[in-house]
JSON list of C-alpha atoms in Angstrom, two decimals:
[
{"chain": "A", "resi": 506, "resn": "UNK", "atom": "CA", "xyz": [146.74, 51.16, 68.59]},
{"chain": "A", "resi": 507, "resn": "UNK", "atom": "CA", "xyz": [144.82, 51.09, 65.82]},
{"chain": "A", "resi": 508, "resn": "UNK", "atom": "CA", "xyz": [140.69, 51.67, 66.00]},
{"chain": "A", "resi": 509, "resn": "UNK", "atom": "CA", "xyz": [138.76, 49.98, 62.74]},
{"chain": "A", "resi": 510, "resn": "UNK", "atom": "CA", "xyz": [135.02, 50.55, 62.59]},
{"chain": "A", "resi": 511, "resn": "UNK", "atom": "CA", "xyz": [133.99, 47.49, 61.13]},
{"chain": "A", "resi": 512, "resn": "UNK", "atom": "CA", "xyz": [129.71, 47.94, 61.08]},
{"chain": "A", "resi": 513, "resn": "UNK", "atom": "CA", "xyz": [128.06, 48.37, 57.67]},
{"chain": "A", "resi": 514, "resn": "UNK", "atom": "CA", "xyz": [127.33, 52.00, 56.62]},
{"chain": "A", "resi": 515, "resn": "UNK", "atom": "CA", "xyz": [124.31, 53.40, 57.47]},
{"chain": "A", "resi": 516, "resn": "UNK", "atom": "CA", "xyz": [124.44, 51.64, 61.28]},
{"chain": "A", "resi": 517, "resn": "UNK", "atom": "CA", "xyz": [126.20, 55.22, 62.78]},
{"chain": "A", "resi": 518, "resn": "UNK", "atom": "CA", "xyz": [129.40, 55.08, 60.98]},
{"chain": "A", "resi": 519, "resn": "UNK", "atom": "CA", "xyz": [129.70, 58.53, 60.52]},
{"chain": "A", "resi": 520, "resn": "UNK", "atom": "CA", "xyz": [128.87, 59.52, 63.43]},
{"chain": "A", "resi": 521, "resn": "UNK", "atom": "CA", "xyz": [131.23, 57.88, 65.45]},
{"chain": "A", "resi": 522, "resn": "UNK", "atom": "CA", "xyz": [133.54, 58.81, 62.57]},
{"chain": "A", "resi": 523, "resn": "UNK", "atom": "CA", "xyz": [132.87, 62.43, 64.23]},
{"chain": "A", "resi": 524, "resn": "UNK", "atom": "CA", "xyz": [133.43, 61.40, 67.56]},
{"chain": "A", "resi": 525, "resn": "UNK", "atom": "CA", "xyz": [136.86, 59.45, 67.02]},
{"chain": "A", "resi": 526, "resn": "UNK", "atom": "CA", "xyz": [138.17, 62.54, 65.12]},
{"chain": "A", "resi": 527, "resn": "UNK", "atom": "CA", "xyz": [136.85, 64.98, 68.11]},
{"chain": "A", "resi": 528, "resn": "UNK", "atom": "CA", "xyz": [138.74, 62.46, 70.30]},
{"chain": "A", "resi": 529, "resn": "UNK", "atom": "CA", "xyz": [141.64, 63.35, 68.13]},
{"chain": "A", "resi": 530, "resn": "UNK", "atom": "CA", "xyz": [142.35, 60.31, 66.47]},
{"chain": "A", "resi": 531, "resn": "UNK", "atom": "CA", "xyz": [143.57, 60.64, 62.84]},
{"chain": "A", "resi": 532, "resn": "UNK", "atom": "CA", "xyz": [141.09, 59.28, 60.77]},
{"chain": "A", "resi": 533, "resn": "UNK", "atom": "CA", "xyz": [141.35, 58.24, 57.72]},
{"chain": "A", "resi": 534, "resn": "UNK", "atom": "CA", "xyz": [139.62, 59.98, 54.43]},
{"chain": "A", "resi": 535, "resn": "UNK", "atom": "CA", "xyz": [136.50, 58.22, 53.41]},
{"chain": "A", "resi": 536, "resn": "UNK", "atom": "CA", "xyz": [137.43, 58.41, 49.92]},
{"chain": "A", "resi": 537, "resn": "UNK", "atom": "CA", "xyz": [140.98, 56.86, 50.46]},
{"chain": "A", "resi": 538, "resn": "UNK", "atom": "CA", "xyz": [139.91, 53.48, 51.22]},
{"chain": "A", "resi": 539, "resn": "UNK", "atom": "CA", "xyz": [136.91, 53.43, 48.90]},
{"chain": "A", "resi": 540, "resn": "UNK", "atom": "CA", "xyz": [139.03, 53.55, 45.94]},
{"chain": "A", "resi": 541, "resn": "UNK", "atom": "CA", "xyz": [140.48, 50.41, 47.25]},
{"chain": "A", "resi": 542, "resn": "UNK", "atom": "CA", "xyz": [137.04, 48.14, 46.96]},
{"chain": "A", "resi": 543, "resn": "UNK", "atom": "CA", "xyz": [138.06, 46.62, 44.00]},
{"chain": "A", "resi": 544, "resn": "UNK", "atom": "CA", "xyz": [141.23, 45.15, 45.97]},
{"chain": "A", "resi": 545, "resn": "UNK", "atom": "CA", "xyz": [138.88, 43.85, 48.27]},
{"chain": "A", "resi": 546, "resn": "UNK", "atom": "CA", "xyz": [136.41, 42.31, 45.54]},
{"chain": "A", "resi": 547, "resn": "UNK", "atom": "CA", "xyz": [140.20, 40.51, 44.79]},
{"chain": "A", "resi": 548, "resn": "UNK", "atom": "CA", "xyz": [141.01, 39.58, 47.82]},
{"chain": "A", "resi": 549, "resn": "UNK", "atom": "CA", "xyz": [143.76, 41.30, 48.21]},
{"chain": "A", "resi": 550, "resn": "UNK", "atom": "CA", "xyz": [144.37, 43.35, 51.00]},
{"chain": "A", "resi": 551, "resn": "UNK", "atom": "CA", "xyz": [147.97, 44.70, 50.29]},
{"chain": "A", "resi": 552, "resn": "UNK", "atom": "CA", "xyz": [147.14, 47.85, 49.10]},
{"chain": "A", "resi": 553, "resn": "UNK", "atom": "CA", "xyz": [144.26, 48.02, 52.34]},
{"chain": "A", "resi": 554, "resn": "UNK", "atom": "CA", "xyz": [147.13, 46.99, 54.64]},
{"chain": "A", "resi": 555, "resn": "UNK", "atom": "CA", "xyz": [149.65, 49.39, 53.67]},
{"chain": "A", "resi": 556, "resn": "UNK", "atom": "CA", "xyz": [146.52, 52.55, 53.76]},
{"chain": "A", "resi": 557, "resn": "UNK", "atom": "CA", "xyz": [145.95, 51.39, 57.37]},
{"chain": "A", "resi": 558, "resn": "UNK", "atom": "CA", "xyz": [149.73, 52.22, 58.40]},
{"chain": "A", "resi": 559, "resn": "UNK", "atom": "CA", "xyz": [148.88, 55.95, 57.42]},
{"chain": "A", "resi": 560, "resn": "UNK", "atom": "CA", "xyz": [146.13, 56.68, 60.18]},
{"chain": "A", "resi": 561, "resn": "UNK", "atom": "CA", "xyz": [145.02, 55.49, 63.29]},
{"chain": "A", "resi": 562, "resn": "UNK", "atom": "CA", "xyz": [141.24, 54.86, 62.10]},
{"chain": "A", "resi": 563, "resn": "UNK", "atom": "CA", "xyz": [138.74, 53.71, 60.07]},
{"chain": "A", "resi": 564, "resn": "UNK", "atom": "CA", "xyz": [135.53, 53.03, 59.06]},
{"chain": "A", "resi": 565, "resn": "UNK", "atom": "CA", "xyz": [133.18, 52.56, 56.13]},
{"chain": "A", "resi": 566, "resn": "UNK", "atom": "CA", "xyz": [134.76, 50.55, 53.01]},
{"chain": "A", "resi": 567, "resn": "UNK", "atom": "CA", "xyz": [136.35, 48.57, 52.59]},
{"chain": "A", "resi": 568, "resn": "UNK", "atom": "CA", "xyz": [137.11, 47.99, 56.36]},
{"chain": "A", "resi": 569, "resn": "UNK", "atom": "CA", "xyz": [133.99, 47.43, 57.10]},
{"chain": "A", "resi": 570, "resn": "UNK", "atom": "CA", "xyz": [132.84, 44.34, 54.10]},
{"chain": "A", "resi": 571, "resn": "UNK", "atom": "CA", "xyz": [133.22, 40.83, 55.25]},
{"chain": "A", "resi": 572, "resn": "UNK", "atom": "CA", "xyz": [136.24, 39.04, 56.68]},
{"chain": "A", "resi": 573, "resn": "UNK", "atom": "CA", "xyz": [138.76, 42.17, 55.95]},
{"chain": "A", "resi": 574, "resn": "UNK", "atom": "CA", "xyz": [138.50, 42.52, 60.14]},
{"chain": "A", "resi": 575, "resn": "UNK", "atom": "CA", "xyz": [140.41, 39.08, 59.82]},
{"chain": "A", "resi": 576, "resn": "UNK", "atom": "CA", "xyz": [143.03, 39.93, 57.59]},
{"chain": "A", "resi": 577, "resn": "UNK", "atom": "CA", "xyz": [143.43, 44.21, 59.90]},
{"chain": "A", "resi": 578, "resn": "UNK", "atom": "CA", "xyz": [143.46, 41.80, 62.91]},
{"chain": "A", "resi": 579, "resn": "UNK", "atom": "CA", "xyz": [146.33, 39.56, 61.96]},
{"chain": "A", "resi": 580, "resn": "UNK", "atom": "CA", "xyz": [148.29, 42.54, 60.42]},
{"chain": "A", "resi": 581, "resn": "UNK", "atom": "CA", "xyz": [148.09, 45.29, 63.21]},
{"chain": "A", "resi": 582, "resn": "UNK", "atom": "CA", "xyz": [148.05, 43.12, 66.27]},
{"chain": "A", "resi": 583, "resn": "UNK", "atom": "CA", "xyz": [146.15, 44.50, 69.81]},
{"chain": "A", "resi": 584, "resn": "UNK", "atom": "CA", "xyz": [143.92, 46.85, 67.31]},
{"chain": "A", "resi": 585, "resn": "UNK", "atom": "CA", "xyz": [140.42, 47.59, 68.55]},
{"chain": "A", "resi": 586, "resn": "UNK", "atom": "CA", "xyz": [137.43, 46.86, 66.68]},
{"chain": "A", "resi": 587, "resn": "UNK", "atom": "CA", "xyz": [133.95, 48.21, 66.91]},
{"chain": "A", "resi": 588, "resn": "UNK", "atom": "CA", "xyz": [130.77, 46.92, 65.24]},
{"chain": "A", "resi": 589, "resn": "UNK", "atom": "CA", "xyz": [127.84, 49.36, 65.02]},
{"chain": "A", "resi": 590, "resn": "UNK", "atom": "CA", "xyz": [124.88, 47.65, 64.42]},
{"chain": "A", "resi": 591, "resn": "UNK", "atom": "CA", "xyz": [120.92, 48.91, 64.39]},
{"chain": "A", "resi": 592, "resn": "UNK", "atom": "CA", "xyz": [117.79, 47.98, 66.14]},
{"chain": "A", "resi": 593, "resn": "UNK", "atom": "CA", "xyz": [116.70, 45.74, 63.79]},
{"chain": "A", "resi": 594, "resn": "UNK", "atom": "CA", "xyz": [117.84, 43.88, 60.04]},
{"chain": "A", "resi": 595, "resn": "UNK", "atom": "CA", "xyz": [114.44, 46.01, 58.72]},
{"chain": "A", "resi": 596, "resn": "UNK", "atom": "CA", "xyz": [115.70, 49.59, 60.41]},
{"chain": "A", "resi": 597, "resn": "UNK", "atom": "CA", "xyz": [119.13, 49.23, 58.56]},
{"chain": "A", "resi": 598, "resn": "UNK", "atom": "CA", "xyz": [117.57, 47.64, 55.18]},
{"chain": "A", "resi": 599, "resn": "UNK", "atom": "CA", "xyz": [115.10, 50.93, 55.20]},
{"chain": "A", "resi": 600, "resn": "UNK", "atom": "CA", "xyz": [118.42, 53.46, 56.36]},
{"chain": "A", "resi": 601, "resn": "UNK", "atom": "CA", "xyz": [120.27, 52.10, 53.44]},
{"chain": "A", "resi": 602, "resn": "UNK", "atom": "CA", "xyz": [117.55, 52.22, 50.75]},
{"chain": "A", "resi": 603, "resn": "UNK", "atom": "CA", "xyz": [116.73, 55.91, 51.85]},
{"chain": "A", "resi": 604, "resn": "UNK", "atom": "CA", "xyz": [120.14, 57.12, 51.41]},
{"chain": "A", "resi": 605, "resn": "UNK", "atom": "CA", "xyz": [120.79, 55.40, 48.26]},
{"chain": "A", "resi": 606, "resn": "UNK", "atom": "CA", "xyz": [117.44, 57.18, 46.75]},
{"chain": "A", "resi": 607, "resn": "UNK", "atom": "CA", "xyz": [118.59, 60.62, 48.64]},
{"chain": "A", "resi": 608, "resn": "UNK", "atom": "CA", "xyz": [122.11, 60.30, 47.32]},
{"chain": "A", "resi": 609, "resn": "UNK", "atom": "CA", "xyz": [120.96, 59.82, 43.17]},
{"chain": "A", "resi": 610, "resn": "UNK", "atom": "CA", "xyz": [117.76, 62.18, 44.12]},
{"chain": "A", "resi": 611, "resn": "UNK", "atom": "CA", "xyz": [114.87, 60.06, 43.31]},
{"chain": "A", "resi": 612, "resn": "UNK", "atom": "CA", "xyz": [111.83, 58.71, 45.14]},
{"chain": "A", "resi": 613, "resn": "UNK", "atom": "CA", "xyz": [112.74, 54.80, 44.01]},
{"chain": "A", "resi": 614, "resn": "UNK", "atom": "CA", "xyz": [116.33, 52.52, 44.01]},
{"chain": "A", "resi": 615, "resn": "UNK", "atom": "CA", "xyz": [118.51, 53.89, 41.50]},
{"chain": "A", "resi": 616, "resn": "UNK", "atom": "CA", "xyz": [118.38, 50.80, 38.71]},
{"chain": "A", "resi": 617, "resn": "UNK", "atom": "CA", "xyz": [121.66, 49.11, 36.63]},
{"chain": "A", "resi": 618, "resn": "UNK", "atom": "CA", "xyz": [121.55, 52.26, 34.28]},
{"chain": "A", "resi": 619, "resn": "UNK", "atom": "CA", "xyz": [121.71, 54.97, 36.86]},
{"chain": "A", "resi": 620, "resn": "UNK", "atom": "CA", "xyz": [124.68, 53.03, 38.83]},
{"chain": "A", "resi": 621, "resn": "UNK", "atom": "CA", "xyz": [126.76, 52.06, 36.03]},
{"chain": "A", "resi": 622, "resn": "UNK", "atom": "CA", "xyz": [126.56, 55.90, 34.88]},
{"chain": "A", "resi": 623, "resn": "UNK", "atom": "CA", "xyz": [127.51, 57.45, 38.33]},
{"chain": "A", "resi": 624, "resn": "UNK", "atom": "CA", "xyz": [131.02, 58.85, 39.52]},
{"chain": "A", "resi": 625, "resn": "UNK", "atom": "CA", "xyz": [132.19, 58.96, 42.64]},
{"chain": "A", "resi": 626, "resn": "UNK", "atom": "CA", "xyz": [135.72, 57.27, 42.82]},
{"chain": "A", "resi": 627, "resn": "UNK", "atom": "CA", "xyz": [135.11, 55.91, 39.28]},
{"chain": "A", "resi": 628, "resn": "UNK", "atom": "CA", "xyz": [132.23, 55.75, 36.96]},
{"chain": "A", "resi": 629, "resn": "UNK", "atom": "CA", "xyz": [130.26, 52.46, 37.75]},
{"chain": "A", "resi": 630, "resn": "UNK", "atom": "CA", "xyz": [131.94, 52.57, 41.39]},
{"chain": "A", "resi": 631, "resn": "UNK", "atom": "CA", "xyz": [128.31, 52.11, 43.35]},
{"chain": "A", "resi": 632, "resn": "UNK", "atom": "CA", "xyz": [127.42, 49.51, 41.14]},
{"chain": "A", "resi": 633, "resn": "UNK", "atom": "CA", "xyz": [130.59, 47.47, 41.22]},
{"chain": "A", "resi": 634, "resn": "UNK", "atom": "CA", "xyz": [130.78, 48.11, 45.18]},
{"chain": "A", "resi": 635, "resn": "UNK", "atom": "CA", "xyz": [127.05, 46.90, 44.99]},
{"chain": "A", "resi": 636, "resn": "UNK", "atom": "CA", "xyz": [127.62, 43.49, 43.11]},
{"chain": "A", "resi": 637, "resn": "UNK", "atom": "CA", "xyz": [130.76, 42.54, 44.85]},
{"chain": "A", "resi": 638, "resn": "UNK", "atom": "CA", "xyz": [129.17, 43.16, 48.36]},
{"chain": "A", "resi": 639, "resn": "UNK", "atom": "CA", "xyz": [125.73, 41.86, 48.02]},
{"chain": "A", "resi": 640, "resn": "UNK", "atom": "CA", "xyz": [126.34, 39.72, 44.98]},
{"chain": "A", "resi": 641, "resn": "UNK", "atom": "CA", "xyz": [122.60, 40.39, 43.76]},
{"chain": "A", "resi": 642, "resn": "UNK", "atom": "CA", "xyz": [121.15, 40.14, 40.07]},
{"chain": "A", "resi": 643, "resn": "UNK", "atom": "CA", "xyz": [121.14, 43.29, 37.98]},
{"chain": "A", "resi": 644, "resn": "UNK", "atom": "CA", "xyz": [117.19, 43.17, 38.01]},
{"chain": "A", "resi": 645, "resn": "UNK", "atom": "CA", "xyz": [117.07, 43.79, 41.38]},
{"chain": "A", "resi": 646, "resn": "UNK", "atom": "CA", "xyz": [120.30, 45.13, 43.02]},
{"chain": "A", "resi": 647, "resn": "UNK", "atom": "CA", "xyz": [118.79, 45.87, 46.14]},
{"chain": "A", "resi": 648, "resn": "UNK", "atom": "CA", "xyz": [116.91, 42.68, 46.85]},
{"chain": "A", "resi": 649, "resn": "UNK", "atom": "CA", "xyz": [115.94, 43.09, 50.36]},
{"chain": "A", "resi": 650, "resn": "UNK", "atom": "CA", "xyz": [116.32, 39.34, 51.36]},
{"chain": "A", "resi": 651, "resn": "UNK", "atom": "CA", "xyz": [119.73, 39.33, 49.91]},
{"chain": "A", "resi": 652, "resn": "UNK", "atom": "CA", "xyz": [120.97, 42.12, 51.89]},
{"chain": "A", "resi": 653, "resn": "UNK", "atom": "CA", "xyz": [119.46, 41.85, 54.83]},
{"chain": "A", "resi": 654, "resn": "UNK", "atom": "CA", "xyz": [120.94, 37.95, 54.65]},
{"chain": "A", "resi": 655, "resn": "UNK", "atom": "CA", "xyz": [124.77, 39.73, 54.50]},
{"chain": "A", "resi": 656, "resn": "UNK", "atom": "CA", "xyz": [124.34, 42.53, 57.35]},
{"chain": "A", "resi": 657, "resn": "UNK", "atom": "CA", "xyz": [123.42, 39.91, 59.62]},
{"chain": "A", "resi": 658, "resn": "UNK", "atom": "CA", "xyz": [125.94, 37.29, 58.43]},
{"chain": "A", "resi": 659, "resn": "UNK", "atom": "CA", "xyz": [128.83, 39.72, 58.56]},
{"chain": "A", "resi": 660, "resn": "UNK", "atom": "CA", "xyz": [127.56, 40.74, 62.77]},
{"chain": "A", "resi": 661, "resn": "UNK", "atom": "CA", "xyz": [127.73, 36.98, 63.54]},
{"chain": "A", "resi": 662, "resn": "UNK", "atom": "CA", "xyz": [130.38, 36.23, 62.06]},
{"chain": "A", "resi": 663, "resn": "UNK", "atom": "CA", "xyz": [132.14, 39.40, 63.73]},
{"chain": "A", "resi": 664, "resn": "UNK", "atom": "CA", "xyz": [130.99, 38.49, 66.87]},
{"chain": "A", "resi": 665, "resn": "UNK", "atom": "CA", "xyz": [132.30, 34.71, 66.47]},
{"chain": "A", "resi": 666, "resn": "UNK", "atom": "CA", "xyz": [135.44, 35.50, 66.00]},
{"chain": "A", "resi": 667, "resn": "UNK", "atom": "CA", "xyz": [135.71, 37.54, 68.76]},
{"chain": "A", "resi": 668, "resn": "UNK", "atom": "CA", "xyz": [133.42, 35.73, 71.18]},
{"chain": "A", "resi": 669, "resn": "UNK", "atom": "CA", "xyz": [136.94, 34.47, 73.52]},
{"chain": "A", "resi": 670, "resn": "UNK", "atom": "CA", "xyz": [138.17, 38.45, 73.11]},
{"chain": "A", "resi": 671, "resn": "UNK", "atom": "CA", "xyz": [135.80, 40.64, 74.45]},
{"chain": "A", "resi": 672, "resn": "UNK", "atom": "CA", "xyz": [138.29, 43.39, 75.24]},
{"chain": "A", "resi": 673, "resn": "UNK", "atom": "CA", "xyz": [139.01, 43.76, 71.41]},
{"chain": "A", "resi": 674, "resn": "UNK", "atom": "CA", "xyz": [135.52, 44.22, 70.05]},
{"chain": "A", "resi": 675, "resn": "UNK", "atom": "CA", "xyz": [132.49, 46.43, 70.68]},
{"chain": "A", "resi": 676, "resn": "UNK", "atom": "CA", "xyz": [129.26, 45.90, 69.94]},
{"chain": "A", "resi": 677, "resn": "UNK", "atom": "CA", "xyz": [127.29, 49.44, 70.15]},
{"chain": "A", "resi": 678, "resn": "UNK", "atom": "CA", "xyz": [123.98, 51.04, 68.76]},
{"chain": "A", "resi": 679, "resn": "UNK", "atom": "CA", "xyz": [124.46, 54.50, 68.46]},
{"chain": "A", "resi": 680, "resn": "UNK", "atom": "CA", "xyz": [121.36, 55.57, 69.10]},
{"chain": "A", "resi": 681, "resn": "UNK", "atom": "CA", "xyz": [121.13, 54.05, 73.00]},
{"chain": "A", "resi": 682, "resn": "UNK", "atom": "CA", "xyz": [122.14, 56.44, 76.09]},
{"chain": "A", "resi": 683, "resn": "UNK", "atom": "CA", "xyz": [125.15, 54.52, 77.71]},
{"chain": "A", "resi": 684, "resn": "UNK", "atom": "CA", "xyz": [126.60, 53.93, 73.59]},
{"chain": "A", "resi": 685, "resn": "UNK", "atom": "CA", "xyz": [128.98, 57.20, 74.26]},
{"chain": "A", "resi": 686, "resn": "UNK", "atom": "CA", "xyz": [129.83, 55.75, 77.52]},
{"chain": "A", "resi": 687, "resn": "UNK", "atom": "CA", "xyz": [130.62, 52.51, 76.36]},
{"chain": "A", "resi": 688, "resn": "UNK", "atom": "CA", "xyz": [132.72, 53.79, 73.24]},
{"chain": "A", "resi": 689, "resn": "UNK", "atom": "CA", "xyz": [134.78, 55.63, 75.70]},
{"chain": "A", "resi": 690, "resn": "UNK", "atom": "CA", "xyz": [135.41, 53.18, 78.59]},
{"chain": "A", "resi": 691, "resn": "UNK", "atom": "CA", "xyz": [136.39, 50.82, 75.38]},
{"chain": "A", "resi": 692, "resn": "UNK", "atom": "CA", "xyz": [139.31, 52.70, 73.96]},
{"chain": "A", "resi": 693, "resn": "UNK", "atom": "CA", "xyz": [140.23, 54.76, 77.62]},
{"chain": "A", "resi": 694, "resn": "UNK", "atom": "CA", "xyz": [139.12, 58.22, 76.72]},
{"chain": "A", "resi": 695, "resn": "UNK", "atom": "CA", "xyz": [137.84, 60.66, 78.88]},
{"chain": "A", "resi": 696, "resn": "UNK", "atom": "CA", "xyz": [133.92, 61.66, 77.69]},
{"chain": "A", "resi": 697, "resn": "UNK", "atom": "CA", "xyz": [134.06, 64.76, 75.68]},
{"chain": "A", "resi": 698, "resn": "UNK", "atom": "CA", "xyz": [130.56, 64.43, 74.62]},
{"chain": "A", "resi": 699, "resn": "UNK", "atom": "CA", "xyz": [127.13, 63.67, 76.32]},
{"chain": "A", "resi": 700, "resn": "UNK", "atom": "CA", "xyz": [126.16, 61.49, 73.45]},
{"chain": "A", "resi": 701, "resn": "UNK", "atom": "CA", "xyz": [127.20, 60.63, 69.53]},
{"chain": "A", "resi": 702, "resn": "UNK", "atom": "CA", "xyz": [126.46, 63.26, 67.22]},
{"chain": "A", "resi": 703, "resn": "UNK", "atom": "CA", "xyz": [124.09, 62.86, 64.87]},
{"chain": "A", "resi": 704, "resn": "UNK", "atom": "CA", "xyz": [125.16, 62.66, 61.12]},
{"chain": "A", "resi": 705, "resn": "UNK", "atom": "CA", "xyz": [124.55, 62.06, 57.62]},
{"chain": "A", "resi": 706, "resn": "UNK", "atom": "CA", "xyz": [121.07, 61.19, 58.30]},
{"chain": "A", "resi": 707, "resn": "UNK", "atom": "CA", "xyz": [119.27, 59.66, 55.61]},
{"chain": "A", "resi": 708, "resn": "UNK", "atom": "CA", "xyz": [115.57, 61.04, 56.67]}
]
């Protein structure tokens, strides 16, 4: 059975990345599946599918951008899914914009210049991640309307599609008291934990 953590980062994703690896599920490396956004920006999920027989979960990108829960679902039938969502559109809009100043160390949104310069799987990865997720101009990549719009598209649309299978998707804030609970009563573990962990906090 395969667990995919399908919630947009910055809604608890690595935290319950923590939590399904002290559950001792094999998770699969962050960076593995991030070098596979451009595939996604294609539309092709070969490459995605074939990662996905390696490990038993996964979160972040590109597993978590729009519609690639369709494409996981129809390839590794009886999976379980789990969308991590915040309080509130504003809560995650302000989470994300923190980290991305905290992650290029400034006080304001890194702009096209900064993004197109930085490494991580690939120089220009952020920015190309960036456009192909949010689709917003290059004078204002973080356009709060914009992004907000596509976190709460991708939830309802998540949610849709599962709305006749409720044993196949969660729905879970992280930062609620029965969350833990609920995680674990979901996938049949025994607690191991009074609560999520806490990490990669972007205050």
């Amino acid at each position: 059975m395969k667990v995919f953590c399908i919630g947009f980062n910055k809604t608890g994703t690595t935290s319950l990345t923590d939590a399904l690896k002290r559950h001792r599920y094999r998770v699969c490396p962050q960076n593995k599946g991030e070098k596979l956004c451009k595939d996604w920006a294609k539309n092709n999920f070969t490459n995605i599918i074939k990662l996905c027989e390696r490990y038993e979960a996964f979160q972040d990108r590109p597993f978590s951008m729009p519609n690639t829960y369709k494409h996981l679902d129809k390839a590794f039938p009886n999976s379980k899914f789990i969308l991590t969502v915040r309080s509130s559109s504003d809560e995650w809009y302000d989470s994300f914009i923190r980290f991305q100043k905290k992650i290029f160390g400034g006080k304001i949104s890194p702009n096209l210049s900064i993004l197109k310069r930085s490494g991580y799987c690939y120089t220009g990865w952020m920015y190309d991640v960036i456009k192909s997720q949010y689709n917003t101009s290059d004078n204002d990549l973080y356009n709060k309307e914009r992004l907000v719009s596509i976190y709460l598209k991708h939830n309802q649309e998540v949610m849709e599609y599962f709305k006749d299978r409720p044993d196949d998707l969660l729905v879970i804030n992280l930062k609620y008291r029965k969350s833990y609970l609920n995680f674990c009563n979901f996938l049949g573990q025994r607690k191991k934990l009074v609560k999520f962990p806490h990490v990669n906090k972007s205050r």
